[in-house]
CSV table of C-alpha atoms and ligand atoms in Angstrom, one decimal:
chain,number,residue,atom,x,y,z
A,1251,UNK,CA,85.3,84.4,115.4
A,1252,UNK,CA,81.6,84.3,116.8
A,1253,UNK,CA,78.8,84.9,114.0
A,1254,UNK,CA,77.6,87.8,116.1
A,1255,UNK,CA,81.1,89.8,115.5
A,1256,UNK,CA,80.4,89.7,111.8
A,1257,UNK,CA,78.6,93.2,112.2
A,1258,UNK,CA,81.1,96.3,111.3
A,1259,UNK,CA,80.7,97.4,115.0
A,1260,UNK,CA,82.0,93.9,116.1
A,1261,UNK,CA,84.8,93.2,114.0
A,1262,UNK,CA,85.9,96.8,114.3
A,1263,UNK,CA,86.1,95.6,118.1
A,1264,UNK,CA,88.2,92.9,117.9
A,1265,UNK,CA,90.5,94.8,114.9
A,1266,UNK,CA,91.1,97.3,117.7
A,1267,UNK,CA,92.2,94.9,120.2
A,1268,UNK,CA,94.7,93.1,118.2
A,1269,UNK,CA,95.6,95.6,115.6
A,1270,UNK,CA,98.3,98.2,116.2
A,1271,UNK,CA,97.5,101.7,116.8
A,1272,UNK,CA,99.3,103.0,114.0
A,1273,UNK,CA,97.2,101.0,111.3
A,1274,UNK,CA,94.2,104.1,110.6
A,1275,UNK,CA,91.2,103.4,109.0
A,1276,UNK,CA,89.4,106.3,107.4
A,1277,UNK,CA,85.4,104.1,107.5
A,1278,UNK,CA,84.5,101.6,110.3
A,1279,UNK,CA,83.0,99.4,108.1
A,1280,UNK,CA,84.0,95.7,106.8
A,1281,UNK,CA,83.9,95.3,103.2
A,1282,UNK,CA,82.1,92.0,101.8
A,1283,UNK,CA,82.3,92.3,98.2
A,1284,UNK,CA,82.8,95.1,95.5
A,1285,UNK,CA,82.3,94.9,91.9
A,1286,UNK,CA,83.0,98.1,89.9
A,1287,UNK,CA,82.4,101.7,91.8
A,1288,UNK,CA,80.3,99.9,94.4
A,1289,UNK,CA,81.3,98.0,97.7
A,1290,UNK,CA,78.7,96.3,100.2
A,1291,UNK,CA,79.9,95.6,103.8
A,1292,UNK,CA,79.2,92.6,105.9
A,1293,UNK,CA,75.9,93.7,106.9
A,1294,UNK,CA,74.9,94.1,103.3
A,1295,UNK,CA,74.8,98.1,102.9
A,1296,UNK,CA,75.6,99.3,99.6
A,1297,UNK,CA,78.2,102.2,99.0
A,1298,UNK,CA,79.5,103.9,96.1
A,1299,UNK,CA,83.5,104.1,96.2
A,1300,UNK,CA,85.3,107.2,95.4
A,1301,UNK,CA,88.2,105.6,97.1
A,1302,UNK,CA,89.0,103.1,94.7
A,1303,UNK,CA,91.5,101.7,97.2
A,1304,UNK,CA,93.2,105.4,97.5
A,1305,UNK,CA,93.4,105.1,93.5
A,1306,UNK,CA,94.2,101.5,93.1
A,1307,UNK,CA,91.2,100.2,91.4
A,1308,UNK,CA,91.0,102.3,88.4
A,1309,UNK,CA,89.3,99.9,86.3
A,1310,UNK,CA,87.1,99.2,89.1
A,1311,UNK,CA,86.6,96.5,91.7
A,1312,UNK,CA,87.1,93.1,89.9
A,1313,UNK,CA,87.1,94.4,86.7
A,1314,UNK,CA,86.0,90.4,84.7
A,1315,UNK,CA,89.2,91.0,82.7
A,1316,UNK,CA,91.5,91.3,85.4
A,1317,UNK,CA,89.6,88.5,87.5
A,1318,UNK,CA,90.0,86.4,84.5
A,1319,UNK,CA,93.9,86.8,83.8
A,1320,UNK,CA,94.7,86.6,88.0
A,1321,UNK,CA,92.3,83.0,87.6
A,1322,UNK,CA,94.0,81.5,84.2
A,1323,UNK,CA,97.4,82.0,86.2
A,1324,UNK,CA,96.2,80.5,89.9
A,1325,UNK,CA,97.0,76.8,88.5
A,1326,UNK,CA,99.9,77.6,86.4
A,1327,UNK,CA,101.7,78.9,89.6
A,1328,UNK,CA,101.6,81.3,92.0
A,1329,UNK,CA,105.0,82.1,93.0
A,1330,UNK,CA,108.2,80.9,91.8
A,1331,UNK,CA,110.5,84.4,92.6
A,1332,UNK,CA,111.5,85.7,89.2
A,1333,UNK,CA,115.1,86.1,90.4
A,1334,UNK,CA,115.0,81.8,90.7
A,1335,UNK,CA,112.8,81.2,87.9
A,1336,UNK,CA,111.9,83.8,85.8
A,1337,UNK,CA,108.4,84.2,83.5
A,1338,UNK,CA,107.4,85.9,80.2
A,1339,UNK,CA,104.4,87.8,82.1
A,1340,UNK,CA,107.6,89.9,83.8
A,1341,UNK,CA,109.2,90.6,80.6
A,1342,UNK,CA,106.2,91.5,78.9
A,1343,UNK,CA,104.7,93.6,81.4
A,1344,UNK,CA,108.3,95.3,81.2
A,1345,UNK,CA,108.1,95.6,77.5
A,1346,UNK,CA,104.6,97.1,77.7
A,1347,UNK,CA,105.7,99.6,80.3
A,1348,UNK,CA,108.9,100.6,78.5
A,1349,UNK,CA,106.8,101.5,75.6
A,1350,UNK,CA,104.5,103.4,76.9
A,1351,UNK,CA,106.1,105.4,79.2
A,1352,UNK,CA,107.3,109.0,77.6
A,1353,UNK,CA,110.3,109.3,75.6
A,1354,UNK,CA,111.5,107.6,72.8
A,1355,UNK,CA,115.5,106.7,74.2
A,1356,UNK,CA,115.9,103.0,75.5
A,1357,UNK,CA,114.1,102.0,78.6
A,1358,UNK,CA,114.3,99.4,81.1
A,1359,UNK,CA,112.1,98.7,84.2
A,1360,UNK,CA,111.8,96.5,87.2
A,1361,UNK,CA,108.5,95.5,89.7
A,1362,UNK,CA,109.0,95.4,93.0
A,1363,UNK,CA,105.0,95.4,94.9
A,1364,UNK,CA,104.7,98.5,96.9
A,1365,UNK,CA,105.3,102.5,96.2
A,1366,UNK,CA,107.7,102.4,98.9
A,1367,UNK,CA,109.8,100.1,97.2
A,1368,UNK,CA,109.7,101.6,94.0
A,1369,UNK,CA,110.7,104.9,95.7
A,1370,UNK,CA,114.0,103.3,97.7
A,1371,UNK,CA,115.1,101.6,94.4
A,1372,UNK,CA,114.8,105.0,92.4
A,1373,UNK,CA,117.2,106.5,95.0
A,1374,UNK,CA,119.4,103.9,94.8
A,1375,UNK,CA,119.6,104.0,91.2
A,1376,UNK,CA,120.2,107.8,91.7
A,1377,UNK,CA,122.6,107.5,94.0
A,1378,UNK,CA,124.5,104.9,91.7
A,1379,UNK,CA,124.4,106.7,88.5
A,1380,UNK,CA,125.1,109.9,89.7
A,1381,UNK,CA,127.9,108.8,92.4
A,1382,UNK,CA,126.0,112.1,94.7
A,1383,UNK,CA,124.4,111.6,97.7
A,1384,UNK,CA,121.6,114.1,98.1
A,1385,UNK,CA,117.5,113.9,96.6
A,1386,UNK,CA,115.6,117.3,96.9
A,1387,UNK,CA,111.8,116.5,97.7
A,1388,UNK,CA,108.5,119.1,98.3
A,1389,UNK,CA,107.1,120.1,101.5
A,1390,UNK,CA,103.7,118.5,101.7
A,1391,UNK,CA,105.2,115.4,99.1
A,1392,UNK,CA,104.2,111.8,99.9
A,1393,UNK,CA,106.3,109.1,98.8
A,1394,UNK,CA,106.1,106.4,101.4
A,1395,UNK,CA,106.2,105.1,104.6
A,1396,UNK,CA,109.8,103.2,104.8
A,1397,UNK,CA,113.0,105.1,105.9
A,1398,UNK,CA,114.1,106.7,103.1
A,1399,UNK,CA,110.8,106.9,101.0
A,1400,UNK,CA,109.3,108.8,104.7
A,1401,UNK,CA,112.7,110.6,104.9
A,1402,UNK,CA,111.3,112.1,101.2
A,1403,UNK,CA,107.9,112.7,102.6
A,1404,UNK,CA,107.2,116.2,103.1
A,1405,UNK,CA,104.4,115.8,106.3
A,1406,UNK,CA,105.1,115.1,109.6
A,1407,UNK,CA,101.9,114.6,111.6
A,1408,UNK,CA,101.7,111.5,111.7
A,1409,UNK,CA,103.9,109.8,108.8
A,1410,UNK,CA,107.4,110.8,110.4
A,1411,UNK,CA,106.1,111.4,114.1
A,1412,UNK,CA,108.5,109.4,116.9
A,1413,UNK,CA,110.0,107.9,113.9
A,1414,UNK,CA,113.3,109.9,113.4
A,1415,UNK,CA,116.1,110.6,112.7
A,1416,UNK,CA,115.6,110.0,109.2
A,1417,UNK,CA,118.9,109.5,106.6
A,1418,UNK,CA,120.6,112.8,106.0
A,1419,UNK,CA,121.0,114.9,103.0
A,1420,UNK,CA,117.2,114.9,102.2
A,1421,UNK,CA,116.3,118.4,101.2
A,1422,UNK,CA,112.8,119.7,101.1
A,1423,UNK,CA,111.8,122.8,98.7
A,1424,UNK,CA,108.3,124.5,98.6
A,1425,UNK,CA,105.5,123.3,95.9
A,1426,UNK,CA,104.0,125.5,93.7
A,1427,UNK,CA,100.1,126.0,94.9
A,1428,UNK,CA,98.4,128.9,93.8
A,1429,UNK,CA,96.0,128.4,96.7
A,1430,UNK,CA,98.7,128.6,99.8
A,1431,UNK,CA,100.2,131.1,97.8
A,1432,UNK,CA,103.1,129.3,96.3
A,1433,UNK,CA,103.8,130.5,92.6
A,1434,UNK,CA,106.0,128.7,90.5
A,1435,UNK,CA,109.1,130.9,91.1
A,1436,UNK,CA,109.2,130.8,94.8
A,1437,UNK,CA,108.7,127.1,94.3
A,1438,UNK,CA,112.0,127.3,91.8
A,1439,UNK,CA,113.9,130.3,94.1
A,1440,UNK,CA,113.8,127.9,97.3
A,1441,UNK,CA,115.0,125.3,95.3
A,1442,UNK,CA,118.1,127.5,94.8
A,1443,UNK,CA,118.3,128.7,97.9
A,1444,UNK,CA,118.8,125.1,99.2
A,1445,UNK,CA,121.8,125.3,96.7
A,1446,UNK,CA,122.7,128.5,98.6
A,1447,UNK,CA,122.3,127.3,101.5
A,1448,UNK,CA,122.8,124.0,101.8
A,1449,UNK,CA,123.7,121.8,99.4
A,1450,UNK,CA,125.5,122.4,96.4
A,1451,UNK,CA,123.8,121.2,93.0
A,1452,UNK,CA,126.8,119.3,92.6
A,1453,UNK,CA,125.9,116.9,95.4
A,1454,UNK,CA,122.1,116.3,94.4
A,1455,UNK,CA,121.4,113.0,92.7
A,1456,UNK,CA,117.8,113.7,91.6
A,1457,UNK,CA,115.0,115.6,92.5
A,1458,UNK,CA,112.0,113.4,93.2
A,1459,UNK,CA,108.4,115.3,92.3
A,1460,UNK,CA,104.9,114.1,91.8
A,1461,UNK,CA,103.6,116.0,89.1
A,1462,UNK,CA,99.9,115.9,90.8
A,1463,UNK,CA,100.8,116.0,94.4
A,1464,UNK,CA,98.7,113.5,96.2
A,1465,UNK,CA,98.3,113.2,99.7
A,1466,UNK,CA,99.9,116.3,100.0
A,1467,UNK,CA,96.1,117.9,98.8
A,1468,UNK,CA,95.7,116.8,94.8
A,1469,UNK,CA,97.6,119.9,93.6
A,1470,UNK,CA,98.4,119.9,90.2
A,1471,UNK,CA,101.9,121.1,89.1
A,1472,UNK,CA,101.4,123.9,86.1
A,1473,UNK,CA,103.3,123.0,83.3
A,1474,UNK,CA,105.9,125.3,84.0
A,1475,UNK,CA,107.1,123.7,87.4
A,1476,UNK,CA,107.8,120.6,85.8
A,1477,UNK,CA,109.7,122.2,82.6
A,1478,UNK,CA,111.7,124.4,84.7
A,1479,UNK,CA,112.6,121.1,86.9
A,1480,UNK,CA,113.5,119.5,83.7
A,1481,UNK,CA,115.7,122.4,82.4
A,1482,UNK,CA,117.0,122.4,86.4
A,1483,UNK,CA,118.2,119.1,86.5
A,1484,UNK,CA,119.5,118.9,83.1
A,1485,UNK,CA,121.8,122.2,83.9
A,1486,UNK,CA,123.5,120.6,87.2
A,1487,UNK,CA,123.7,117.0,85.9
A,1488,UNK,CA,120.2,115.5,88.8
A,1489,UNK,CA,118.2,113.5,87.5
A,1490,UNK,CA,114.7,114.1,87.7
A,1491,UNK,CA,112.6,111.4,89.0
A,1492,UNK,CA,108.3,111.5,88.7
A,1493,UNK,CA,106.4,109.7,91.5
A,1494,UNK,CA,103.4,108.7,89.3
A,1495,UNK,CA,102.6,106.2,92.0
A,1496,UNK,CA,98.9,107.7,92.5
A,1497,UNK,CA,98.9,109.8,89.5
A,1498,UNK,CA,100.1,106.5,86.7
A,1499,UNK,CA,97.6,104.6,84.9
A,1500,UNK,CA,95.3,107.1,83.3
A,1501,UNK,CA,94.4,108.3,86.5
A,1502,UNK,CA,94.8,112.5,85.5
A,1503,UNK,CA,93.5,111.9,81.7
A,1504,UNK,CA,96.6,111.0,80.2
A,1505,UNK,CA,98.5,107.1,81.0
A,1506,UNK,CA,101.3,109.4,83.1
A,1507,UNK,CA,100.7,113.0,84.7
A,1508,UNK,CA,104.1,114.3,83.2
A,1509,UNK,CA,103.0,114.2,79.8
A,1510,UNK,CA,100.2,116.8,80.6
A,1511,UNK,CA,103.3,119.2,80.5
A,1512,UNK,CA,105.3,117.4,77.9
A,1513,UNK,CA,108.4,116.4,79.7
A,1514,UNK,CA,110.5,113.2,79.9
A,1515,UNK,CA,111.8,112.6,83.5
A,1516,UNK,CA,114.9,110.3,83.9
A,1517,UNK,CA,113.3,107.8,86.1
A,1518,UNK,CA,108.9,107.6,86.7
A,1519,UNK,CA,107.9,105.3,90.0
A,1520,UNK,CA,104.7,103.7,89.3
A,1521,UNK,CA,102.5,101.7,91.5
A,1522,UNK,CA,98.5,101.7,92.7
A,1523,UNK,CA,96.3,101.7,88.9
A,1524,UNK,CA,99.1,99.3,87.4
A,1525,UNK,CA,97.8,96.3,89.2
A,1526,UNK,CA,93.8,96.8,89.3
A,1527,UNK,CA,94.3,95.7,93.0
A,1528,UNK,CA,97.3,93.6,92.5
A,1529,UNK,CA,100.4,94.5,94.7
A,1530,UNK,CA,102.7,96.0,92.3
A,1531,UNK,CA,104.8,98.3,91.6
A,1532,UNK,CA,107.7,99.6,89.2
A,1533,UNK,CA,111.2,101.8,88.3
A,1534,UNK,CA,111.4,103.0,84.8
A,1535,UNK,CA,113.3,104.9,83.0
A,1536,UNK,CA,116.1,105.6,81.0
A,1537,UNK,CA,118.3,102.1,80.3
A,1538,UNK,CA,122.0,103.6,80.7
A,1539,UNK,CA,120.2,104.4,84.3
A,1540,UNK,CA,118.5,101.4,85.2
A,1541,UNK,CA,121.6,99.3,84.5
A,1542,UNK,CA,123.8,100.8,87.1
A,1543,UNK,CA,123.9,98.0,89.5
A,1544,UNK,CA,125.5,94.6,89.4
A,1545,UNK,CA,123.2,91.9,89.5
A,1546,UNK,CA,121.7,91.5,92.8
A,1547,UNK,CA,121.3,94.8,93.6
A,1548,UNK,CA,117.7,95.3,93.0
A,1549,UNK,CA,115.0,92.5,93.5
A,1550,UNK,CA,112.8,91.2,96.2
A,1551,UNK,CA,111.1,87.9,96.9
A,1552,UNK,CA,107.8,88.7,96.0
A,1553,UNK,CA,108.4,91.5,93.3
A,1554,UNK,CA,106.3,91.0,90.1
A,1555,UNK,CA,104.8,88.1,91.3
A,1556,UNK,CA,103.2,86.3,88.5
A,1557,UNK,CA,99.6,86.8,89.4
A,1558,UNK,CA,100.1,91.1,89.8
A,1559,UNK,CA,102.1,91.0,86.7
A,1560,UNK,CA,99.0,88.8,85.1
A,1561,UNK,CA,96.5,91.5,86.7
A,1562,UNK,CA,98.6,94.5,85.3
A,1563,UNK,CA,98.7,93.3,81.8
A,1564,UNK,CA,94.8,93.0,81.7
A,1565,UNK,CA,94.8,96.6,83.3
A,1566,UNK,CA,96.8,97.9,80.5
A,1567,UNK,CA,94.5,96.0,77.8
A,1568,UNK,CA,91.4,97.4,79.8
A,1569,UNK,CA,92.6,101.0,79.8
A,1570,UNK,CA,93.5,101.2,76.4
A,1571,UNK,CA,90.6,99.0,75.0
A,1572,UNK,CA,88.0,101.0,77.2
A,1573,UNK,CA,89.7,104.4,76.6
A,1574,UNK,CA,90.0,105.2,80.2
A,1575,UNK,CA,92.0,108.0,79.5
A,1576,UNK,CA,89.6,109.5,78.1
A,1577,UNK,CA,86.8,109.0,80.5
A,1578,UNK,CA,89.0,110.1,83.2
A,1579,UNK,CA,89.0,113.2,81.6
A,1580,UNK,CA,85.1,112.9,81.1
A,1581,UNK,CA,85.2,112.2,85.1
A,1582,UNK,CA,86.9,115.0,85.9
A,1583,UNK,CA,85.6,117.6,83.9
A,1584,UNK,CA,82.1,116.2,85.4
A,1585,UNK,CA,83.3,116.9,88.8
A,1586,UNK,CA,84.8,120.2,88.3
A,1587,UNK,CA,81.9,121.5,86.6
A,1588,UNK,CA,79.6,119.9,89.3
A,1589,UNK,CA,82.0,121.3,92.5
A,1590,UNK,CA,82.1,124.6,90.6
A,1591,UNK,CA,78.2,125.0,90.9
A,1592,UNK,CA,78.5,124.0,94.3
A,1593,UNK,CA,81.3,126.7,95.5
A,1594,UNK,CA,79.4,129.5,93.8
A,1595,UNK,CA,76.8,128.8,96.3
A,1596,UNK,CA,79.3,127.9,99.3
A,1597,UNK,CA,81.5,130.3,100.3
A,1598,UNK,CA,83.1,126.8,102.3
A,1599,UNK,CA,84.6,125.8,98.8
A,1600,UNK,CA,87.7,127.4,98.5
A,1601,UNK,CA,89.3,125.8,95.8
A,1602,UNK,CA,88.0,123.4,93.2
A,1603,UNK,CA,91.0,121.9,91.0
A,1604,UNK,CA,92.4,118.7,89.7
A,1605,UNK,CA,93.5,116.9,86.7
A,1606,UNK,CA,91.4,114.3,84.8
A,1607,UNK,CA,89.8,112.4,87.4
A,1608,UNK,CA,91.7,113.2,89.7
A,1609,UNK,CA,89.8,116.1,91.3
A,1610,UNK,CA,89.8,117.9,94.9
A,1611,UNK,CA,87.6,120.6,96.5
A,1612,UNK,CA,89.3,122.2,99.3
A,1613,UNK,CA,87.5,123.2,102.4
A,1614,UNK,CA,88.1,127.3,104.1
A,1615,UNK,CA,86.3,128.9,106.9
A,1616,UNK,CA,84.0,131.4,105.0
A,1617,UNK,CA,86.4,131.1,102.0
A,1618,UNK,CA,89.3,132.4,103.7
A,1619,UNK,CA,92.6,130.2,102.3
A,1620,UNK,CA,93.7,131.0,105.7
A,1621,UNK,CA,91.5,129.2,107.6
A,1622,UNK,CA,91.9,125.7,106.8
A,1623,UNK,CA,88.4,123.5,107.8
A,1624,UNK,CA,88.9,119.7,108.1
A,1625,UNK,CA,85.8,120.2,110.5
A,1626,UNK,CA,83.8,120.5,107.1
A,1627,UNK,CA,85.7,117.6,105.1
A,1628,UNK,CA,85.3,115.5,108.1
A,1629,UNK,CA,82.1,115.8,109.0
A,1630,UNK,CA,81.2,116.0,104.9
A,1631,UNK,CA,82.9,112.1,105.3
A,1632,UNK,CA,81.2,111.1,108.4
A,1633,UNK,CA,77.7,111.7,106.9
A,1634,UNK,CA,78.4,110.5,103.0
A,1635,UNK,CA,79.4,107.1,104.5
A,1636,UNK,CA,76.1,107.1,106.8
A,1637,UNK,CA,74.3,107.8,103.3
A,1638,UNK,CA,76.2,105.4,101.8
A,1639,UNK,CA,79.0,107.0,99.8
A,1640,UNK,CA,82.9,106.4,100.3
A,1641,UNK,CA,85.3,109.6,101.0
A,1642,UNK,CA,88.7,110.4,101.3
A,1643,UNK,CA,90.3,113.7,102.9
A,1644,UNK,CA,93.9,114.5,102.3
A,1645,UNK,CA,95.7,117.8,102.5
A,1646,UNK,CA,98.3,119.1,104.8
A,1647,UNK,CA,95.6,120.3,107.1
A,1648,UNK,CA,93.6,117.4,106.3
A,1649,UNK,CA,90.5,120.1,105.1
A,1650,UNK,CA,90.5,118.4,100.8
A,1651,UNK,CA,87.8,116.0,99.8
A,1652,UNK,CA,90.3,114.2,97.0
A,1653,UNK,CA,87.7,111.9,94.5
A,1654,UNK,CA,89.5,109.2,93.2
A,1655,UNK,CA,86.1,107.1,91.5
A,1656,UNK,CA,87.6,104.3,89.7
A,1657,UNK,CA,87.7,105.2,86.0
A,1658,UNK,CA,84.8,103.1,85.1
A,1659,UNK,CA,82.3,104.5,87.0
A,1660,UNK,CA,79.1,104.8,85.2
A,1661,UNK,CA,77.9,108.1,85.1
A,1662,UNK,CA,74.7,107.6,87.0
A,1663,UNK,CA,76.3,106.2,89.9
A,1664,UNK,CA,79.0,109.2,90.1
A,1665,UNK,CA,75.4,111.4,89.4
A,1666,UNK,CA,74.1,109.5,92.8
A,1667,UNK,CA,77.4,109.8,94.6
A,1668,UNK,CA,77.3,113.7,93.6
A,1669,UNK,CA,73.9,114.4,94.4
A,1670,UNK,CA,75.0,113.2,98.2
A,1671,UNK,CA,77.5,115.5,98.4
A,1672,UNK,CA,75.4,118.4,97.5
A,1673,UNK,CA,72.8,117.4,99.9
A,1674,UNK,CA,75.3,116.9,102.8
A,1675,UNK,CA,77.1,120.1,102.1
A,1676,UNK,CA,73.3,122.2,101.5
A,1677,UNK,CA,72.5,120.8,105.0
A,1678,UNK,CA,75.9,121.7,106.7
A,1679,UNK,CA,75.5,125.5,105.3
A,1680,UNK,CA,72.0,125.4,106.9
A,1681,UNK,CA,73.3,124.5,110.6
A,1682,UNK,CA,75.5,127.1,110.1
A,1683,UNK,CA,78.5,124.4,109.9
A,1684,UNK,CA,79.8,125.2,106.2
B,852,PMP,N1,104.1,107.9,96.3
B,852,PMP,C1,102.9,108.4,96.1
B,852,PMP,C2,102.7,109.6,95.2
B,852,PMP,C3,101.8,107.8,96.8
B,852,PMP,O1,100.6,108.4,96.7
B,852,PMP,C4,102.0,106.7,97.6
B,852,PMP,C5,100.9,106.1,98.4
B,852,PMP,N2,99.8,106.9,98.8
B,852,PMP,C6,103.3,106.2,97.7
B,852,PMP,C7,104.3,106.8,97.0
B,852,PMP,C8,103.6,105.0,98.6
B,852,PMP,O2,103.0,103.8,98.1
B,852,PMP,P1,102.8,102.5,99.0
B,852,PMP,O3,101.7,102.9,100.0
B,852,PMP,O4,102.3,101.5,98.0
B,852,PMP,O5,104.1,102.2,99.6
């Protein structure tokens, strides 16, 4: 409240006294403004974002369209709950979504504002269709933080820690990752030994999958997986349900991950890119699905509040007008090329795979897929934020530097972000740290 607490130190201070514990935060910095790929804290710093909001802002911080639609809809109104009064911006966004998303049967959607939400109304709309009871998940999957979306999430330390016990008949099969050593038929042959073992395919409502999976270390699913899901859950009557919260939105290339591998899941959850920083989020999917509850059954107060739904349809005109698809594509071929220089002369960089943008470099000790080293991702963090650059680890053993740049990133700002990494990286393998 005193001027001298506006410094990052002193209103990190007075955030950990009244905070609780379990809110992280990954930089101990206060963020002033942002406009694009670049955010300056309150003491005026400058740093280049490869955050983006954990892949929020893909068509950057206050992207002037998006600004402009949330400001023309301030003085119309704010909030009126589209469940009491409803609004075309709703419909439309729904129309938009509907079309776009793959497949050419009938579609219908819904908004609710986080990926939690959209998650907990997908089971429920599993649940209802199917009349089962049981989802299959991945170990390592991330798909929220409320009951049933954590109950899905495949990482316990420190999502599900003190937290249980968690709804039954949540079933967690392996995910393909050439890296740990998971090919795609083990990832398929534990899926049926969970139908050996125990739960009968007849009992399985859906299967929920994130076709790049996110927090879990920005491991792509080949083709393949997904197909053989598809062909999975079309044999035992599941449905098959893509997360695209982190991946939606042109983030891997395309305007949804699935269609890298040409499949049309039943149900997609979408979230993060849709709102440009909005709080929104949405269930699509097939319309015979989506209409399986009376009226009443799905809503929430603020859902598709008029300003995100505002926000998201200037995202949708800014991704298609400024081809972001296509750039992320330019991003991430960019990045792979750049962190494939860069493991050839670190033995550090284990791993160095993504799609579109949405790229990762996993750390090893001496390159050994056994030895997991967060040491190096953290400490890579720690000194890109001193130089001014934003980073994000993820990972089941926290050792991945996951890039999520927003999409409009001009090149010689991801150049500059790069070119810190290298440095950082040259210097660890000097101390003898990398
Ligand atoms: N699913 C996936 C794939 C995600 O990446 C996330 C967020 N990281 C969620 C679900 C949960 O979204 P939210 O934090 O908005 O509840």
């Amino acid at each position: 409240m005193t001027k001298q607490t506006h410094t990052n130190a002193g209103l990190m201070a007075r955030r950990h006294a009244i905070i609780a514990r379990g809110i992280g935060n990954a930089h101990p910095v206060f963020a002033a403004k942002a406009s694009n790929s670049e955010i300056w804290d309150v003491e005026g710093k400058r740093y280049i974002d490869f955050c983006a909001g954990i892949a929020v802002v893909n068509t950057g911080h206050c992207h002037p369209k998006v600004v402009e639609a949330i400001a023309a809809q301030v003085p119309q109104f704010t909030h009126t709950c589209f469940q009491v009064v409803a609004y075309e911006s709703y419909v439309e966004l729904a129309e938009r979504i509907c079309k776009l998303a793959p497949g050419s049967h009938a579609k219908k959607a819904f908004f609710m504002s986080t990926g939690a939400e959209a998650i907990e109304n997908a089971i429920k709309l599993a649940r209802a269709f199917t009349g089962r009871s049981a989802i299959i998940a991945f170990n390592g999957a991330f798909h929220g933080r409320t009951m049933y979306s954590l109950a899905l999430t495949g990482k316990v330390d420190p999502y599900k820690t003190g937290f249980g016990p968690f709804p039954g008949e949540i079933y967690h099969a392996a995910y393909p990752s050439a890296v740990h050593g998971v090919s795609v038929d083990d990832a398929i042959a534990s899926i049926e030994k969970l139908f050996k073992n125990d739960v009968e395919p007849a009992r399985v409502a859906a299967i929920f999958v994130e076709p790049v999976q996110g927090e879990g270390g920005y491991i792509p699913a080949p083709p393949e997986f997904l197909q053989r899901l598809r062909a999975l859950c079309d044999k035992y009557g599941m449905l098959l349900v893509a997360d695209e919260i982190q991946t939606g939105v042109a983030r891997t290339g395309k305007l949804f991950a699935v269609e890298h591998a040409g499949i049309v899941p039943d149900l997609m959850t979408m979230a993060k890119g849709l709102g440009g920083g909005m709080p929104i989020s949405a269930v699509v999917g097939r319309a015979d699905i989506m209409d399986h509850s009376n009226p009443g059954g799905f809503g929430s107060t603020y859902a598709g509040n008029p300003l995100a739904c505002a926000a998201a349809l200037a995202v949708l005109d800014v991704v298609e007008q400024e081809q972001l698809c296509l750039r992320s594509q330019k991003i991430g071929e960019r990045l792979r090329s750049f962190f494939g220089d860069l493991a050839k002369k670190n033995a550090c960089i284990g791993d160095v795979r993504g799609l579109g943008a949405m790229t990762a470099v996993e750390f090893f000790h001496d390159g050994d897929s056994t030895r997991p080293a967060p040491e190096i991702a953290n400490a890579l963090k720690a000194e890109a934020l001193k130089r001014g650059l934003l980073l994000l680890t993820c990972g089941n053993n926290g050792n991945v530097l996951r890039v999520m740049t927003p999409l409009t990133i001009p090149f010689d700002v991801l150049d500059e972000g790069l070119g810190i990494i290298a440095a950082i990286i040259d210097e660890l393998a000097a101390q003898g740290q990398a």
